[in-house]
Short mmCIF file of C-alpha atoms and ligand atoms in Angstrom, two decimals:
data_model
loop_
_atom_site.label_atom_id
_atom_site.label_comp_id
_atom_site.label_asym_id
_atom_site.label_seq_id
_atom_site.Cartn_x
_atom_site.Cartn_y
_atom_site.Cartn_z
CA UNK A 1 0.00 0.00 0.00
CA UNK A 2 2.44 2.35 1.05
CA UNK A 3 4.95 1.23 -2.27
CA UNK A 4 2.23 1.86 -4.27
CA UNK A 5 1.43 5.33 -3.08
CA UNK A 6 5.33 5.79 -3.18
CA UNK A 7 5.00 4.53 -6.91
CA UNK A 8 2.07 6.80 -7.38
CA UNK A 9 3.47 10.07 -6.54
CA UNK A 10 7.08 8.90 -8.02
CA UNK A 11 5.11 8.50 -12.05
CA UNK A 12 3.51 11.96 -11.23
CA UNK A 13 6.76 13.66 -10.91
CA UNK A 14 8.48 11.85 -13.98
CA UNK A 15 5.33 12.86 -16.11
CA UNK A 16 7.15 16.08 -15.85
CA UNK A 17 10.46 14.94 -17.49
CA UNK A 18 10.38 16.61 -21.20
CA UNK A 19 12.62 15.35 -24.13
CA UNK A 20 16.28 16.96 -23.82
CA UNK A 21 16.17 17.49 -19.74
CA UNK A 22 18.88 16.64 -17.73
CA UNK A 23 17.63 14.90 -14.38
CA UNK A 24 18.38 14.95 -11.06
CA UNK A 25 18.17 11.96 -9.19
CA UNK A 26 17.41 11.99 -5.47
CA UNK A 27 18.26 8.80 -3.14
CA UNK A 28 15.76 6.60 -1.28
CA UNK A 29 13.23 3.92 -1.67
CA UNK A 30 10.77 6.23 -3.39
CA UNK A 31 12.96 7.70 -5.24
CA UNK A 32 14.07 3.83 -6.95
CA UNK A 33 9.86 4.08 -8.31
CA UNK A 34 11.15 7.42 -10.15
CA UNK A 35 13.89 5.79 -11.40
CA UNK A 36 12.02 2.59 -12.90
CA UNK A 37 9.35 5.07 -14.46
CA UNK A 38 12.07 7.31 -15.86
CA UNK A 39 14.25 4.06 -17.05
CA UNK A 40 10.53 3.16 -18.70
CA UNK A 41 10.31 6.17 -20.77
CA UNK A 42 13.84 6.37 -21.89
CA UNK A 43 13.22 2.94 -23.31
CA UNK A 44 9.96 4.31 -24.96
CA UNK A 45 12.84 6.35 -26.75
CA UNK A 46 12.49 9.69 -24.33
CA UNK A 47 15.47 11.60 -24.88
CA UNK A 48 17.18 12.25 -21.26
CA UNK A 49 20.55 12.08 -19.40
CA UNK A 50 20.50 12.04 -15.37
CA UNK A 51 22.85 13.07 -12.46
CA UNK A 52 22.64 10.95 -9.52
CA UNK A 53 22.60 11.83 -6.15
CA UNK A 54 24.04 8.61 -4.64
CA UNK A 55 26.32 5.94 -6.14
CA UNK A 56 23.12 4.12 -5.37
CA UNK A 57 21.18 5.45 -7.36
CA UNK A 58 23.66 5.85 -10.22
CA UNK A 59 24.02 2.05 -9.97
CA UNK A 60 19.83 1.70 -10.68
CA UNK A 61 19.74 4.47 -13.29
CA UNK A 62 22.41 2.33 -15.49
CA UNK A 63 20.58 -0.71 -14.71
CA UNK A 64 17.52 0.65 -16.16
CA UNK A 65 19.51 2.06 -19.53
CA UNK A 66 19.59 6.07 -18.18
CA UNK A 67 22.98 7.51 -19.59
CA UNK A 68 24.59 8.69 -16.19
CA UNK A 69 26.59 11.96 -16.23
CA UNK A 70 29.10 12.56 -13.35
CA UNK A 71 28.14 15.42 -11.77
CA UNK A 72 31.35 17.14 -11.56
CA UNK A 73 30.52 18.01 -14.91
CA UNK A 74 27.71 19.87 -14.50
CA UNK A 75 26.55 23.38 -13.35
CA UNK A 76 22.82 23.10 -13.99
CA UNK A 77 19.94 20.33 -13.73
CA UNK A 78 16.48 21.04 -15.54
CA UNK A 79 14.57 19.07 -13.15
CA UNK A 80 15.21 17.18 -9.89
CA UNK A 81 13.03 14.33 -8.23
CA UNK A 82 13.97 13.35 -4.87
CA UNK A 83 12.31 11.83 -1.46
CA UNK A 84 11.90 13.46 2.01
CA UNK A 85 11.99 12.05 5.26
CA UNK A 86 9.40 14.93 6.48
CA UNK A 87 7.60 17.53 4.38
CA UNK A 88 4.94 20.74 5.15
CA UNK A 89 2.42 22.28 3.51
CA UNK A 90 5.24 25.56 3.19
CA UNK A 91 7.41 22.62 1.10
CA UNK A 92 10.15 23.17 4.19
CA UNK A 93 11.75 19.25 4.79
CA UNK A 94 13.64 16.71 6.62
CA UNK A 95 16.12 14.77 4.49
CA UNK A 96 18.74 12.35 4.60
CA UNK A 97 17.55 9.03 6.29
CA UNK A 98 19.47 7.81 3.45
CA UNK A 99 22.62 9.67 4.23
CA UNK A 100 22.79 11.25 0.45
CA UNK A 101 22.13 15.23 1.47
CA UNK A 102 24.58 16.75 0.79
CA UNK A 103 24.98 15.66 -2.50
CA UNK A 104 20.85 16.35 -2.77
CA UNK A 105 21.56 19.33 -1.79
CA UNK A 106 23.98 20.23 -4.01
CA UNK A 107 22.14 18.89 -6.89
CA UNK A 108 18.54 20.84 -5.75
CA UNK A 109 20.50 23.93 -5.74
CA UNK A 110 21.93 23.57 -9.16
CA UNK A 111 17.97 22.86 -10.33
CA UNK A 112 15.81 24.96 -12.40
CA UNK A 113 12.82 22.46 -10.16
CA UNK A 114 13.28 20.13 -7.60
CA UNK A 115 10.27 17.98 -6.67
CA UNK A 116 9.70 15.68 -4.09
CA UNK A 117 7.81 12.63 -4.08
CA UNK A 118 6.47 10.94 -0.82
CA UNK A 119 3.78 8.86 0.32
CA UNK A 120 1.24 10.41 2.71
CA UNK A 121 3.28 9.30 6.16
CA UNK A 122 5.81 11.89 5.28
CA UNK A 123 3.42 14.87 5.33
CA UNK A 124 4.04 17.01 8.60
CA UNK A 125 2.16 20.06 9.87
CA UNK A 126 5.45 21.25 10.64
CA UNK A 127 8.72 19.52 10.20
CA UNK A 128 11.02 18.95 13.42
CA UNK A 129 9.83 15.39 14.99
CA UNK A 130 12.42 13.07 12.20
CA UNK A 131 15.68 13.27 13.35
CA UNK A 132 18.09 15.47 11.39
CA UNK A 133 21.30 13.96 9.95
CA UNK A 134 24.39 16.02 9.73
CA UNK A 135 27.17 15.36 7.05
CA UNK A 136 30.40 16.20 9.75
CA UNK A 137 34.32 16.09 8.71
CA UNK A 138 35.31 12.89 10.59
CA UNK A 139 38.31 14.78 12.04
CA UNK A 140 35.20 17.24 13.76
CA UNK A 141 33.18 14.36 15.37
CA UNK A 142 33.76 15.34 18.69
CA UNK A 143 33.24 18.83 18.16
CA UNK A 144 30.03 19.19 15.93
CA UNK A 145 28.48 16.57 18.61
CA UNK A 146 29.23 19.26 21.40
CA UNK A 147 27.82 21.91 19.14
CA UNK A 148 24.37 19.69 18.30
CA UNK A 149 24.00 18.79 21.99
CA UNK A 150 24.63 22.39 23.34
CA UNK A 151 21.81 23.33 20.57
CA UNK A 152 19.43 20.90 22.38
CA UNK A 153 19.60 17.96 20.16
CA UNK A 154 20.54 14.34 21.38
CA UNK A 155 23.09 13.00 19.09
CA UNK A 156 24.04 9.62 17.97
CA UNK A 157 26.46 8.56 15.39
CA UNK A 158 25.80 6.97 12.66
CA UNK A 159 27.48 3.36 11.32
CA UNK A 160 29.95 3.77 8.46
CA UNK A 161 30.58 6.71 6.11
CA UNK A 162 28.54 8.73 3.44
CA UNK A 163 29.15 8.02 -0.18
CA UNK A 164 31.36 11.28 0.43
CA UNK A 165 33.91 9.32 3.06
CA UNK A 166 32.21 11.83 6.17
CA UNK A 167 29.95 10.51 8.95
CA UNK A 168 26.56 11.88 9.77
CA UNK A 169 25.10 12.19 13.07
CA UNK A 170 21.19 12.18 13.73
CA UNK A 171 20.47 15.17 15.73
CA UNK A 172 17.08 14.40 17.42
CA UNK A 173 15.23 18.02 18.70
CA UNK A 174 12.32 18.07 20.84
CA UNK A 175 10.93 20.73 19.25
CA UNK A 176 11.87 22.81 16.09
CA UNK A 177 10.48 26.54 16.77
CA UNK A 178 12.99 27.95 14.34
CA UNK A 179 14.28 25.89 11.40
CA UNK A 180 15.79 28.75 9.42
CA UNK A 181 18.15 29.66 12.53
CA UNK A 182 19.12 26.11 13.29
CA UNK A 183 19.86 26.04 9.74
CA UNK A 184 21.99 28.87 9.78
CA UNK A 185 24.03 27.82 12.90
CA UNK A 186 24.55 24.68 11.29
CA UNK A 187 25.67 25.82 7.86
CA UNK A 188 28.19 28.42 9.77
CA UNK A 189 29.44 25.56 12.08
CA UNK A 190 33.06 24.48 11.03
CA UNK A 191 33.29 20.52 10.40
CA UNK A 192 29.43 20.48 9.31
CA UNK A 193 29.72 19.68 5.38
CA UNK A 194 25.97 19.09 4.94
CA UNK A 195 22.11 18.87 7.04
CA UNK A 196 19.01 17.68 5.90
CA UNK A 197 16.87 20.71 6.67
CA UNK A 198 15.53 21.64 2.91
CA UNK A 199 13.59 24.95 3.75
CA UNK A 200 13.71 26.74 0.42
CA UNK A 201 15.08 24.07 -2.08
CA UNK A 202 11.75 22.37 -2.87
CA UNK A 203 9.57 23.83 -5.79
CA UNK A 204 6.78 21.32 -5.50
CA UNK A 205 6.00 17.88 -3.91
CA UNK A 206 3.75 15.02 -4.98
CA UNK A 207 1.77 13.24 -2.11
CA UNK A 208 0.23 9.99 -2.79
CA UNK A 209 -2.46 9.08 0.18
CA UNK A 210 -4.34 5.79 -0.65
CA UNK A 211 -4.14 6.09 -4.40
CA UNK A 212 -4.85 9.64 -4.89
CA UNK A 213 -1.93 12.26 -5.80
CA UNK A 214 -2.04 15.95 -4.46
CA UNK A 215 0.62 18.53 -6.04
CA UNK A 216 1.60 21.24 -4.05
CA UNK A 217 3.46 24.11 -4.91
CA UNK A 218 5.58 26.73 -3.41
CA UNK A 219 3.54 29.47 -3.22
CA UNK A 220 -0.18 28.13 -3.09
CA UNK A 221 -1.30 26.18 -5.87
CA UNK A 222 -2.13 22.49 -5.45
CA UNK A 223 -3.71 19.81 -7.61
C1 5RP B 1 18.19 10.28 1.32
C2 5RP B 1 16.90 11.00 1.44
C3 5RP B 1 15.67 10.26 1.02
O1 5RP B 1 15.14 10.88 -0.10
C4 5RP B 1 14.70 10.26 2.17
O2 5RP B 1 15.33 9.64 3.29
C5 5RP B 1 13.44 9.48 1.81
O3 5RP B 1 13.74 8.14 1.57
P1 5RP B 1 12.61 7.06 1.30
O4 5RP B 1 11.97 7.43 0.00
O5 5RP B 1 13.35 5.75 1.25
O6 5RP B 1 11.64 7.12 2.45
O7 5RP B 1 16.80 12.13 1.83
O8 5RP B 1 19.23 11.08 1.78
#
């Protein structure tokens, strides 16, 4: 049920893929629906080349015959389709259960759109209860854990490393009264590469709830 409504909302998005875009892939279980879809229209004979967010996701856009482009290569993305851990009716979300952000980042920044796709559990009134993974410098461990805990979070690390050879920890908040400052702090604290709070990145987000797709965009419109 809940694959199918990740399925759902993952064909909505790719139904926006035109002939000639370059296309961001996110990371995640939803996004792997988005990849199948896209892989179907390529082989339909859809003209489109992809950057990947994750060597995971690389891996299942060549499996499904999407040329791959590294990258380091590029400056700009047409359109993006990624997942989110958490999401709000003002588009603001949680990312990185996966561990890719900072390369979603990267790549949502360099889009002309960036879309997410989620099933209904991810919609939030307000973002703040998923825990928030932070892409940290190995060499800062110690550090950036001091800085999260002093900022109210409790912190655990992480197993193994990000496809980027860093370490997150999950910062867990009890409450997230002001994500644009946390934001800030983080982005300005030394050691911290990368954060899944996505407050301005996303243009629009597909929900699937029990079969039926809502778009909503930033700045009002849904459908
Ligand atoms: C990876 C992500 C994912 O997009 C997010 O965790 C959602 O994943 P899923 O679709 O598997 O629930 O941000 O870094």
């Amino acid at each position: 049920m809940q694959d199918d409504d990740k399925r759902l909302a993952a064909e909505a998005a790719v139904a926006e893929v035109r002939d000639g875009m370059l296309v961001g892939l996110g990371t995640g279980s939803t996004v792997r629906f988005a990849i199948e879809a896209l892989g179907r229209r390529a082989a339909a004979g859809l003209g489109i080349m992809a950057v990947a967010t994750s060597i995971d996701s690389a891996a299942k856009a060549a499996a499904v015959g999407i040329a791959v482009r590294n990258f380091a290569d590029v400056a700009r993305v047409d359109l993006t389709i990624d997942g989110a851990d958490e999401i709000d009716h003002r588009l603001a979300a949680i990312k990185g259960a996966g561990g890719a952000m900072l390369r979603e980042k990267i790549v949502a920044a360099a889009s002309t759109r960036m879309v997410v796709i989620a099933d209904a559990s991810k919609r939030v009134a307000a973002i703040g209860a998923a825990k928030l993974p932070v892409e940290v410098l190995p060499f800062a461990r110690s550090f950036v854990t001091a800085r999260l805990t002093a900022l109210g979070a409790a912190v655990t690390d992480r197993d193994g490393t990000t496809d980027n050879g860093n370490i997150v920890l999950d910062a867990r908040f009890a409450s997230l009264p002001d994500a644009r400052a946390l934001a800030a702090t983080l982005d300005a604290t030394p050691g911290v590469l990368g954060h899944g709070l996505f407050l301005t990145e996303v243009d629009a987000a597909y929900i699937a709830d029990d079969g039926v797709v809502t778009r909503l965009e930033r700045g009002g419109a849904s459908g």
